[in-house]
PDB file of C-alpha atoms in Angstrom:
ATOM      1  CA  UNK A   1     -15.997  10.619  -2.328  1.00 59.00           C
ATOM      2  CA  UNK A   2     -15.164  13.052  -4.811  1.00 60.00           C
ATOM      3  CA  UNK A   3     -12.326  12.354  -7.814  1.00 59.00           C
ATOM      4  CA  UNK A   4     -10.933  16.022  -7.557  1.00 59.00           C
ATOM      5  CA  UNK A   5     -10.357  14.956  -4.221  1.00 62.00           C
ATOM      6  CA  UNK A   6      -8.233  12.596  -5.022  1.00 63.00           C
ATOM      7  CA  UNK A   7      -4.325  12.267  -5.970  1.00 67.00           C
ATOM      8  CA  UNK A   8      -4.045  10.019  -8.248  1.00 79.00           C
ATOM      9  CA  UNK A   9      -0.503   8.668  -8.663  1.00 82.00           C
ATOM     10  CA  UNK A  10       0.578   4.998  -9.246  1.00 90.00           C
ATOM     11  CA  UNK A  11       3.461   3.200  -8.515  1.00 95.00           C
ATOM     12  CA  UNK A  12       5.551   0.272 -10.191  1.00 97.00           C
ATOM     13  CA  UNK A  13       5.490  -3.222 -10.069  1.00 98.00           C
ATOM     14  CA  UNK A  14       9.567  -2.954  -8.889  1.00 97.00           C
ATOM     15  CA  UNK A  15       8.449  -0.039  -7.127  1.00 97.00           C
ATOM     16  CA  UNK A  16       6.360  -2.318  -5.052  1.00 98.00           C
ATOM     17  CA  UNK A  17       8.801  -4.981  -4.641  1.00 98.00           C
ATOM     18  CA  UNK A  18      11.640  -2.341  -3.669  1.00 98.00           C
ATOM     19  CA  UNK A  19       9.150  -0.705  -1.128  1.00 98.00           C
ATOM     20  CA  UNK A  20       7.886  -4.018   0.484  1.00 99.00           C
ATOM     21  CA  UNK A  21      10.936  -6.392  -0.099  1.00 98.00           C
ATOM     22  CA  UNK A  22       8.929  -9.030  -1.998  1.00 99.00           C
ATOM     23  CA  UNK A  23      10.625 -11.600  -2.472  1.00 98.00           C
ATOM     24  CA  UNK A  24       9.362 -14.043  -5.628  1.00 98.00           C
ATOM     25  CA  UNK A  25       8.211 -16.715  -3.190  1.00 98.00           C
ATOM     26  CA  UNK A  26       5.617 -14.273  -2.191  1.00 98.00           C
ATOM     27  CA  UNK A  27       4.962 -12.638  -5.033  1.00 98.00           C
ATOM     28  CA  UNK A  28       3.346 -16.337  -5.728  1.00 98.00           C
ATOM     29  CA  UNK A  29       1.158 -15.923  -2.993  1.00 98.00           C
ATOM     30  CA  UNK A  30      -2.206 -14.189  -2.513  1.00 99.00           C
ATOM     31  CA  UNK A  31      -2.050 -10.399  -1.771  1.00 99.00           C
ATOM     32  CA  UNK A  32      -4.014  -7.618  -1.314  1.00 99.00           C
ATOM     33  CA  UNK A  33      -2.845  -4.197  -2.326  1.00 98.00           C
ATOM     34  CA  UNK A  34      -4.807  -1.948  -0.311  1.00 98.00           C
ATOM     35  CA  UNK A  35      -4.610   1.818  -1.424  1.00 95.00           C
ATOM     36  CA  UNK A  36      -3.286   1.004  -4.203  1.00 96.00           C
ATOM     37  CA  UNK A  37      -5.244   3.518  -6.295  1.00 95.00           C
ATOM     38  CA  UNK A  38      -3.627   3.791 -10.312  1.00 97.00           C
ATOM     39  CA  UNK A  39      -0.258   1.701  -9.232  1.00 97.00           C
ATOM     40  CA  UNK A  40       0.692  -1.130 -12.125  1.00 98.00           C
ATOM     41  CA  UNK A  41       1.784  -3.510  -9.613  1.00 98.00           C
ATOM     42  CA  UNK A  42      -1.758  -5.395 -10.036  1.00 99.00           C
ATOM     43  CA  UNK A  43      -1.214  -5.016 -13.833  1.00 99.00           C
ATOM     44  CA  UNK A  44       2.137  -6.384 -13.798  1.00 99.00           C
ATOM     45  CA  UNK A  45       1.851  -8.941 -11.280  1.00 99.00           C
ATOM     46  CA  UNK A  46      -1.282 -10.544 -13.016  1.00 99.00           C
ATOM     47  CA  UNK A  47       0.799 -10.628 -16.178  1.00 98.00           C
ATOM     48  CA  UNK A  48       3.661 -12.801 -14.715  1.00 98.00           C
ATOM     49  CA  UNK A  49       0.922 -15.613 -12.978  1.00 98.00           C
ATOM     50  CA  UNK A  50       0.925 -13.905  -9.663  1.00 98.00           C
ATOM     51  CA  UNK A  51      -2.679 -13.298  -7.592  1.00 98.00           C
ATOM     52  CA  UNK A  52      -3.637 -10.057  -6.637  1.00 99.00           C
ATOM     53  CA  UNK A  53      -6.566  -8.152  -6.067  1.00 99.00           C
ATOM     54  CA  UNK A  54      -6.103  -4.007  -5.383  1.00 99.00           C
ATOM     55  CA  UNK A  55      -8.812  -2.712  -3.335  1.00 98.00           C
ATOM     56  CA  UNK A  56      -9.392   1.461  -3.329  1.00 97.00           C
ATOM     57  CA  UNK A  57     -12.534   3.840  -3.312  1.00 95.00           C
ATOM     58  CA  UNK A  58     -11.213   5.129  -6.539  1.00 96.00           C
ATOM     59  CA  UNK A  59     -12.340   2.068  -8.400  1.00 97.00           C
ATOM     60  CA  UNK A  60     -15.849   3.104  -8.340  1.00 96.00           C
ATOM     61  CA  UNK A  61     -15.045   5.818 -11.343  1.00 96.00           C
ATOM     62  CA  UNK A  62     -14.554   4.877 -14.998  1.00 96.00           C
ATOM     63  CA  UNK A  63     -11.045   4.863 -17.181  1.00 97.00           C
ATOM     64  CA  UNK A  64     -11.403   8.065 -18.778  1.00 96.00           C
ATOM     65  CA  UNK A  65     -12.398   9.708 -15.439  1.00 95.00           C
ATOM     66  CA  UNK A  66      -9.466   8.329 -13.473  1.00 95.00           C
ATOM     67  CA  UNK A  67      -7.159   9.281 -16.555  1.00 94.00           C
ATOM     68  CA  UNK A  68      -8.946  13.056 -16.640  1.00 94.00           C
ATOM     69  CA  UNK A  69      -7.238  13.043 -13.391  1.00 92.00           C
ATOM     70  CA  UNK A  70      -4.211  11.772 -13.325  1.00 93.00           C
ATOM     71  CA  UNK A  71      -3.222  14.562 -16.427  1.00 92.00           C
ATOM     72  CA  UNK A  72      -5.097  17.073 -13.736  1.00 91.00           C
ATOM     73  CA  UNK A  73      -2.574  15.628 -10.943  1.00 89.00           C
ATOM     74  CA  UNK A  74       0.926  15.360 -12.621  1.00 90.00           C
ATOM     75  CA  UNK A  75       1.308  18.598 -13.047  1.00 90.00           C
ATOM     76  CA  UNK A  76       0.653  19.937  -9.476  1.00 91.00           C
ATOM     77  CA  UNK A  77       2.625  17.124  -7.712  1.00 91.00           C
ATOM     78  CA  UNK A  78       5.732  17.770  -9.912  1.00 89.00           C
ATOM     79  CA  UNK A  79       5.798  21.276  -9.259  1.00 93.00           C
ATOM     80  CA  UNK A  80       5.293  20.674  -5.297  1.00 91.00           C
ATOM     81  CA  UNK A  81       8.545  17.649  -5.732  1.00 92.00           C
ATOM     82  CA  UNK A  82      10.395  20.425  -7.743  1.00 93.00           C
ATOM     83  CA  UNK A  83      10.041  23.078  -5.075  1.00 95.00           C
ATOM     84  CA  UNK A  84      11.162  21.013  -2.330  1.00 94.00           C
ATOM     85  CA  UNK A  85      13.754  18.711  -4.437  1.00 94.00           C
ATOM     86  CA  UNK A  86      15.779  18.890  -0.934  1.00 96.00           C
ATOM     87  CA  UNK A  87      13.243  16.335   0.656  1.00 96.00           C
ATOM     88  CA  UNK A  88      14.141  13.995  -1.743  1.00 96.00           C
ATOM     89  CA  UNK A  89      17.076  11.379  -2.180  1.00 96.00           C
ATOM     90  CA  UNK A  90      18.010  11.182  -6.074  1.00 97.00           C
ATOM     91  CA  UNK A  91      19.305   8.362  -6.754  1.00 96.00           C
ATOM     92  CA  UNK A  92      16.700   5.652  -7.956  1.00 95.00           C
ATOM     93  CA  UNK A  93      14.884   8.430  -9.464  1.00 96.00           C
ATOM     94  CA  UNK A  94      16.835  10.789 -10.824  1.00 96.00           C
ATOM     95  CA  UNK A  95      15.594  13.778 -11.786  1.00 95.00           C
ATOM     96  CA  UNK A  96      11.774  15.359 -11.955  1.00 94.00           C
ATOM     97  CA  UNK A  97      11.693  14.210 -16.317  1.00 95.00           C
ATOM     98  CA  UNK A  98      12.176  10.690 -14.854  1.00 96.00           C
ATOM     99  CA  UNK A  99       9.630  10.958 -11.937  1.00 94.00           C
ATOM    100  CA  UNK A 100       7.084  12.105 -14.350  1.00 94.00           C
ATOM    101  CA  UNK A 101       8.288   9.271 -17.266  1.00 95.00           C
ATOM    102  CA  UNK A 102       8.180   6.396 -14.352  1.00 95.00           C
ATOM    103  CA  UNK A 103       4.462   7.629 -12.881  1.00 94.00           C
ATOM    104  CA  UNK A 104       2.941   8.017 -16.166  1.00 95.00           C
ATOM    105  CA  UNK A 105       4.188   4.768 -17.555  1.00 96.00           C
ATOM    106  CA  UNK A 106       2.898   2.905 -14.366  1.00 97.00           C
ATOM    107  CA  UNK A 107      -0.401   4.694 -14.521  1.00 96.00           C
ATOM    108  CA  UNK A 108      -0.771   3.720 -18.411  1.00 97.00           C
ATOM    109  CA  UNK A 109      -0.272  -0.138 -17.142  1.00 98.00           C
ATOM    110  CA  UNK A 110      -2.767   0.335 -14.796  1.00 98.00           C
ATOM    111  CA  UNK A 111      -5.462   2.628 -17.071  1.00 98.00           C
ATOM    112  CA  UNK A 112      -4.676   0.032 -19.953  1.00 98.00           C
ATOM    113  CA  UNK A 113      -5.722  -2.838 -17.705  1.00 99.00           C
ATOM    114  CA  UNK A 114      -8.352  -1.450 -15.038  1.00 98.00           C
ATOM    115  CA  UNK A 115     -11.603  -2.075 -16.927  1.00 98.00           C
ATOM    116  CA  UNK A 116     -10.472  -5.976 -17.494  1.00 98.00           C
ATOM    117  CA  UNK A 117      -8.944  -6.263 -14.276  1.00 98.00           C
ATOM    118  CA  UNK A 118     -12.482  -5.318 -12.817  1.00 98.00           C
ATOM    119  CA  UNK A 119     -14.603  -7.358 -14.490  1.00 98.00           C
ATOM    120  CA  UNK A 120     -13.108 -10.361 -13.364  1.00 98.00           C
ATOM    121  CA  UNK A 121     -12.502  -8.763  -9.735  1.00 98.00           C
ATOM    122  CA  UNK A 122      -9.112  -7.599  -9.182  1.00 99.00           C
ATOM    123  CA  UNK A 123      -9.819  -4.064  -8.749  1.00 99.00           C
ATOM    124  CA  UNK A 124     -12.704  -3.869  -6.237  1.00 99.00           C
ATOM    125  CA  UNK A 125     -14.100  -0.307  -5.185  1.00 98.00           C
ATOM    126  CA  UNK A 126     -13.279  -0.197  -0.828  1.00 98.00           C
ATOM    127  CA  UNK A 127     -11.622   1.429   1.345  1.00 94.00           C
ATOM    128  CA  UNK A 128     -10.395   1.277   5.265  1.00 97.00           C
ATOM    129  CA  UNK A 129     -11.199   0.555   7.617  1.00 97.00           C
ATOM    130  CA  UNK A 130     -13.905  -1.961   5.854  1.00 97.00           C
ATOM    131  CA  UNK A 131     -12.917  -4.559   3.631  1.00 98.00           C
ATOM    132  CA  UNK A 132     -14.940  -6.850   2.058  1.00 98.00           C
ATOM    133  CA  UNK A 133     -13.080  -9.738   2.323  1.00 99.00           C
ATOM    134  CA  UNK A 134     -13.139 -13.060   4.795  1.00 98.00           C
ATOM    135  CA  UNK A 135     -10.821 -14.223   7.023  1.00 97.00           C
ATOM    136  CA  UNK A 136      -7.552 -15.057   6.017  1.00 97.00           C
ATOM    137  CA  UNK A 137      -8.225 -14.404   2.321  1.00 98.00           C
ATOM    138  CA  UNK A 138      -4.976 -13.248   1.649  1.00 99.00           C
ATOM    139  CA  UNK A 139      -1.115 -14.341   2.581  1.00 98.00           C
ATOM    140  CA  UNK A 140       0.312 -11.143   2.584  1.00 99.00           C
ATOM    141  CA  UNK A 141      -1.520  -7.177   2.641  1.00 99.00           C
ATOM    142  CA  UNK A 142       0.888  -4.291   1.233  1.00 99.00           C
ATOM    143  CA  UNK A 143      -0.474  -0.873   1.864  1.00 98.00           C
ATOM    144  CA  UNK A 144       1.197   2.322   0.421  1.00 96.00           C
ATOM    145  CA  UNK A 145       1.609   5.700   1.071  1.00 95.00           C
ATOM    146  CA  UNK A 146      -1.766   5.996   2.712  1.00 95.00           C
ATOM    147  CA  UNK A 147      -1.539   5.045   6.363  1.00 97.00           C
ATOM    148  CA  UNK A 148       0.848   6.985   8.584  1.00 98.00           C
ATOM    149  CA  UNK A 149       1.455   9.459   5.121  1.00 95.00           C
ATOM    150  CA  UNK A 150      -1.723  11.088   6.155  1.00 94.00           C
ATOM    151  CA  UNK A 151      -1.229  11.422   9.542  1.00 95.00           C
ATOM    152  CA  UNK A 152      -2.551  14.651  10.043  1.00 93.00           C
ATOM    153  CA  UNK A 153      -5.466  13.660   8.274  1.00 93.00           C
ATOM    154  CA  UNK A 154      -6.617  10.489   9.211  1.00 95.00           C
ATOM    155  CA  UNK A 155      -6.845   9.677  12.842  1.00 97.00           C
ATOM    156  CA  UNK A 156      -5.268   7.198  15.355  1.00 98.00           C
ATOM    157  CA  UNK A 157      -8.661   4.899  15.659  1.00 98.00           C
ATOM    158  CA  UNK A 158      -8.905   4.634  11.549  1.00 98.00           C
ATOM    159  CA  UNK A 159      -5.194   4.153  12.008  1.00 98.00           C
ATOM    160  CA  UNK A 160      -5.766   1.120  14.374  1.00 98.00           C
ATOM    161  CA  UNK A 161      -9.263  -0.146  13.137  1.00 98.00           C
ATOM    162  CA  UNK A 162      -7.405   0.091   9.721  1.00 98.00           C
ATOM    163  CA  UNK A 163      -4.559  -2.393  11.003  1.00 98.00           C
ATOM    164  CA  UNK A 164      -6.657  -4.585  12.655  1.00 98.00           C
ATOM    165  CA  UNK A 165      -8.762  -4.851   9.694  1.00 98.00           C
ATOM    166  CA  UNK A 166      -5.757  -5.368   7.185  1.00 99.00           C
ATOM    167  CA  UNK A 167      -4.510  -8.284   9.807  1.00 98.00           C
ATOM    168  CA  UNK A 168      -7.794  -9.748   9.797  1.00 98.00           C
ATOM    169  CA  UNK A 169      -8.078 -10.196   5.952  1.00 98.00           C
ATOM    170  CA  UNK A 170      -4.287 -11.232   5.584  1.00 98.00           C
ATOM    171  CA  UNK A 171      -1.402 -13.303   7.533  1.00 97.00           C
ATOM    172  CA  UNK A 172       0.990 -10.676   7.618  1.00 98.00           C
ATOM    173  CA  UNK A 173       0.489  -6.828   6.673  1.00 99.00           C
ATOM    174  CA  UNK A 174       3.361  -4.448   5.241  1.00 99.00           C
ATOM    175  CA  UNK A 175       2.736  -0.854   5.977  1.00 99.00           C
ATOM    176  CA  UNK A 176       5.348   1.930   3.691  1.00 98.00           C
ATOM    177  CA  UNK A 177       6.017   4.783   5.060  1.00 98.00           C
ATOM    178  CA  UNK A 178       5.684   5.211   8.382  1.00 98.00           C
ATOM    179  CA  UNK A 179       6.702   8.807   8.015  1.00 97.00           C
ATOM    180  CA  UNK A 180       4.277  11.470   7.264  1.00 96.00           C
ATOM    181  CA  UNK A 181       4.085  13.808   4.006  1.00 92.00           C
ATOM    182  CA  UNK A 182       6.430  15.897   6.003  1.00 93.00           C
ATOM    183  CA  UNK A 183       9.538  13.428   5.952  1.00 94.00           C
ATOM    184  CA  UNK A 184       9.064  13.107   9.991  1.00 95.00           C
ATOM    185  CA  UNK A 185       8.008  10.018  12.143  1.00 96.00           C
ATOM    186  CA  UNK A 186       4.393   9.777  12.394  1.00 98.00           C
ATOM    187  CA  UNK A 187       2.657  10.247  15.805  1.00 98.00           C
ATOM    188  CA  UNK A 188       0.691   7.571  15.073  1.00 98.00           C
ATOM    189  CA  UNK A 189       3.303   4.792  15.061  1.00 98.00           C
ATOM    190  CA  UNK A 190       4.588   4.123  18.700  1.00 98.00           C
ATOM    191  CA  UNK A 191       0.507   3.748  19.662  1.00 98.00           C
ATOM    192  CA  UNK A 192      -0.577   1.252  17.133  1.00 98.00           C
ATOM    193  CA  UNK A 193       2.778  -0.904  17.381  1.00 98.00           C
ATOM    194  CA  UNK A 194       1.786  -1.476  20.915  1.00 98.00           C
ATOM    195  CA  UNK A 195      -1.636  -2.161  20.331  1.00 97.00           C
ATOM    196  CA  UNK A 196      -1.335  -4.606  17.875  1.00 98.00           C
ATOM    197  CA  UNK A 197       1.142  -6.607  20.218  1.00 97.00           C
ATOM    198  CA  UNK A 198      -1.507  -6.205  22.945  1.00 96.00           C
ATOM    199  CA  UNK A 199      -3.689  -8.083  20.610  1.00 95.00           C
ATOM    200  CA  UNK A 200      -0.939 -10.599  20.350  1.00 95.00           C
ATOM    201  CA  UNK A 201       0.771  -9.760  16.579  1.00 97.00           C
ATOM    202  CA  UNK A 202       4.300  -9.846  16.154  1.00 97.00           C
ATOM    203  CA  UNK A 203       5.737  -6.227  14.805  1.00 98.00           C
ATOM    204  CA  UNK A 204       8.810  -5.038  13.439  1.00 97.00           C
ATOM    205  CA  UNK A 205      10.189  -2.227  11.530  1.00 98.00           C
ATOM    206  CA  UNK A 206      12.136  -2.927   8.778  1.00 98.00           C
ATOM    207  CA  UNK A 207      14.876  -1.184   5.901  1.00 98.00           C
ATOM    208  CA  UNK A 208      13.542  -1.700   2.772  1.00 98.00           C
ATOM    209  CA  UNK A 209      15.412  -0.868  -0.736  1.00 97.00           C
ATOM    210  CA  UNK A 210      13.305   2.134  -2.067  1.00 97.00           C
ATOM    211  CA  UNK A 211      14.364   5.589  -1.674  1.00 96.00           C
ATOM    212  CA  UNK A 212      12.848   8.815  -2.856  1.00 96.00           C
ATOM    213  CA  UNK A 213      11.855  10.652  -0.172  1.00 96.00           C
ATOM    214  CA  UNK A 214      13.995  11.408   2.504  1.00 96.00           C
ATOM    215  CA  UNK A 215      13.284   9.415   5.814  1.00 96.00           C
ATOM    216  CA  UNK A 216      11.319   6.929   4.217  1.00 97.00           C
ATOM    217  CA  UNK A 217      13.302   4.068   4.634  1.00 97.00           C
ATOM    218  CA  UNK A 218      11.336   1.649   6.640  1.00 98.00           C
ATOM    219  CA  UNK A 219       8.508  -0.408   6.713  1.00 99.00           C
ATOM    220  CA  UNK A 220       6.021  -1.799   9.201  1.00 99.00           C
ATOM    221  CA  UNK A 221       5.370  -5.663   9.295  1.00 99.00           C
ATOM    222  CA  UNK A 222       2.792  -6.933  11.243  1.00 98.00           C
ATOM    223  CA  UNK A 223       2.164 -10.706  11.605  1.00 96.00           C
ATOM    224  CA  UNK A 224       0.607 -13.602  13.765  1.00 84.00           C
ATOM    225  CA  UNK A 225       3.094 -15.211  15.813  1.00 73.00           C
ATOM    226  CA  UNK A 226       3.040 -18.888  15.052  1.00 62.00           C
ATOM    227  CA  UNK A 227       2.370 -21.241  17.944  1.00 55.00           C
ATOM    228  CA  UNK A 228       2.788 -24.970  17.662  1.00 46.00           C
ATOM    229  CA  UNK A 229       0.740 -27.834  19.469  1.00 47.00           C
ATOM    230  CA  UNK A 230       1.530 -31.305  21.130  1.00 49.00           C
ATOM    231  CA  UNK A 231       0.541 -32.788  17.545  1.00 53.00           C
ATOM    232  CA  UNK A 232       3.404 -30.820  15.849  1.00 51.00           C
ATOM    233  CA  UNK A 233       1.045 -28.581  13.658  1.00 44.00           C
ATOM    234  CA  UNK A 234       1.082 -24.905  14.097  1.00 45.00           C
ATOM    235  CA  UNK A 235      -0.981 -22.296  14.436  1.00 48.00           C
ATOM    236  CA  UNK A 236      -1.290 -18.390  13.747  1.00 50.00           C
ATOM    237  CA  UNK A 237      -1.865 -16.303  16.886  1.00 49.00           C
ATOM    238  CA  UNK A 238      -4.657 -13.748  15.549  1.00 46.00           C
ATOM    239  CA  UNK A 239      -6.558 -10.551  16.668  1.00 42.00           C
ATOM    240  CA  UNK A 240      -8.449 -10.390  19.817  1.00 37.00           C
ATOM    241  CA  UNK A 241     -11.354  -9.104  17.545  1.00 31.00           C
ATOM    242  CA  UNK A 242     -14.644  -9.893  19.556  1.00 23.00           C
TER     243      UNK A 242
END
């Protein structure tokens, strides 16, 4: 992996929430942000009490390398938002001067914070569809603007290896968007939805509250359906894996 490969560009914490509908019941739960690249939900989640651990091949370069490109990156992405301002809803952002003021302040949190955060294993170099994590390690998986985004990039088995990866490592996985960089439904969707309910996984698209670009309105939710015994306990319906 190369960096100038890479586009940098981070998130917020209410981002995140906004994008995922988080409620602050599970924001006290474990989660994995996967893609989550130089986002400051990690930063800002950690700060409050919450557990998180953001897992991207970008981790493997330093501070100052990651920052080098994220000044490299602004630029470019701006001027690509400002010629096609059309494909874009306005509202929660509202112009390109608060775009770049709301990136750059989330990718500060997360530059101010990555070294720290890695150390004690919160930011851990990987990427789809191989995680280094056991089974069940984490309540909830959020991953954004990777999967489905880059349709036309990254293929229907990474796609579904990625999914069935994401709902090995976590109870339920949250997927934003589902629409590609184009604004339009990816082709990917319809096939992995009904795989992963071949392998027995409940999933749903849902509205969330974010909105900047046009189209991108929904969510996917994947999760085990919960079966319960003659004892009264129940149980999480997982992935036909083996």
């Amino acid at each position: 992996m190369k960096l100038n490969d890479v586009v940098t560009w981070g998130r917020s914490f209410q981002e995140y929430r906004n994008m995922f509908l988080l409620s602050d019941d599970e924001l006290q739960k474990p989660i994995l942000g996967c893609s989550d690249g130089p986002a400051s939900f990690n930063a800002e989640l950690t700060k409050i009490g919450g557990k998180v651990i953001s897992a991207d091949p970008v981790y493997r370069f330093s501070t100052g390398e990651i920052r080098k490109r994220v000044v490299e990156v602004c630029p470019l992405i701006v001027s690509e938002v400002s010629k096609n301002r059309n494909d874009y809803v306005w509202e929660q952002i509202l112009d390109t001067d608060h775009l770049i003021k709301a990136r750059m302040d989330a990718m500060e949190l997360f530059l101010t914070d990555f070294e720290q955060g890695k150390s004690t294993g919160r930011y851990v170099e990987a990427s789809l569809p191989d995680l280094p994590f056991e089974t069940d390690a984490f309540d909830l998986a959020l991953c954004s603007h990777f999967l489905f985004l880059y349709s036309r990039h990254v293929s229907l088995e990474v796609h579904l290896n990625s999914m069935k990866e994401l709902c090995r490592v976590a109870k339920e996985v949250r997927i934003y968007p589902v629409v590609t960089l184009e604004g339009k439904p990816s082709e990917h969707i319809v096939p992995v939805i009904s795989e992963l309910k071949k392998d027995g996984l409940y999933v749903s698209l849902r509205k969330v509250k974010y909105r900047f670009q046009k189209g991108a309105d929904k969510m996917l939710v994947a999760k085990r359906q919960v079966m319960h015994t003659s004892d009264g306990t129940s149980q999480g319906k997982g992935l036909n894996l083996y």
